Short mmCIF file of C-alpha atoms in Angstrom, two decimals:
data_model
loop_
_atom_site.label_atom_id
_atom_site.label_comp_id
_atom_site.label_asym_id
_atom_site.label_seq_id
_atom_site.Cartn_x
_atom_site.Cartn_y
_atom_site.Cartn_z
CA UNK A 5 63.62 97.76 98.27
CA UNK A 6 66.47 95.49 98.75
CA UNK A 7 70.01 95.85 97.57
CA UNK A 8 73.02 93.35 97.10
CA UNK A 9 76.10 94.02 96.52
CA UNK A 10 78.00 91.97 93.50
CA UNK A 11 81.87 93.10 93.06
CA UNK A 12 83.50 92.56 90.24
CA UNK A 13 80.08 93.35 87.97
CA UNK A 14 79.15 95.66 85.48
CA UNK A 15 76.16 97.24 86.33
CA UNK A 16 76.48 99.04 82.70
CA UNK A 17 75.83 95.95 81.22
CA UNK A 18 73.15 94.34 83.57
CA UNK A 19 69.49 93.42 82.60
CA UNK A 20 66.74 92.99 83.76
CA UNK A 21 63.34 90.78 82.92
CA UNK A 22 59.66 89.98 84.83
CA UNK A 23 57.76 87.29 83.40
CA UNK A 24 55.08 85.02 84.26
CA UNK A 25 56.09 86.52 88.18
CA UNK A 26 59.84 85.63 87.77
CA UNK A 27 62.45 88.40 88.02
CA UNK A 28 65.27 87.18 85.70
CA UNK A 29 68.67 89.97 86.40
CA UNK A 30 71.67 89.33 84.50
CA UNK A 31 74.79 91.13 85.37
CA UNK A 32 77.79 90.21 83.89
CA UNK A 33 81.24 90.10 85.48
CA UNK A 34 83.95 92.86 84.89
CA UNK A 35 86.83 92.30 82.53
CA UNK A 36 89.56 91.02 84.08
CA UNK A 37 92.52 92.91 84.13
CA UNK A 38 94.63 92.06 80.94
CA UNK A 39 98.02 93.52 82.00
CA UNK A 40 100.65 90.47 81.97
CA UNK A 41 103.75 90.24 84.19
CA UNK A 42 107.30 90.53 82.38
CA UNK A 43 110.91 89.75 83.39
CA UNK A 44 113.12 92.02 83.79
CA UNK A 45 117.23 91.49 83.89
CA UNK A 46 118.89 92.71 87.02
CA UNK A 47 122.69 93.42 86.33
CA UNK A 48 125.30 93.04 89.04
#
């Protein structure tokens, strides 16, 4: 057994697929965070 880590996936999401002696895995990246900066006004 072998395992590798990949941050920033989503092993939720991940498949998997042997054909013909080929392992095909597919695991997607994680969302990015969406959050946006904003300005605020700083009074003196």
């Amino acid at each position: 057994m072998r395992t590798i880590a990949l941050p920033n996936s989503d092993p939720e999401k991940a498949v998997a697929k042997f054909k013909d002696g080929v392992l095909e895995l597919v695991v997607p990246k994680q969302e990015a965070d969406k959050r946006q900066g904003r300005q605020l006004l700083i009074e003196e």
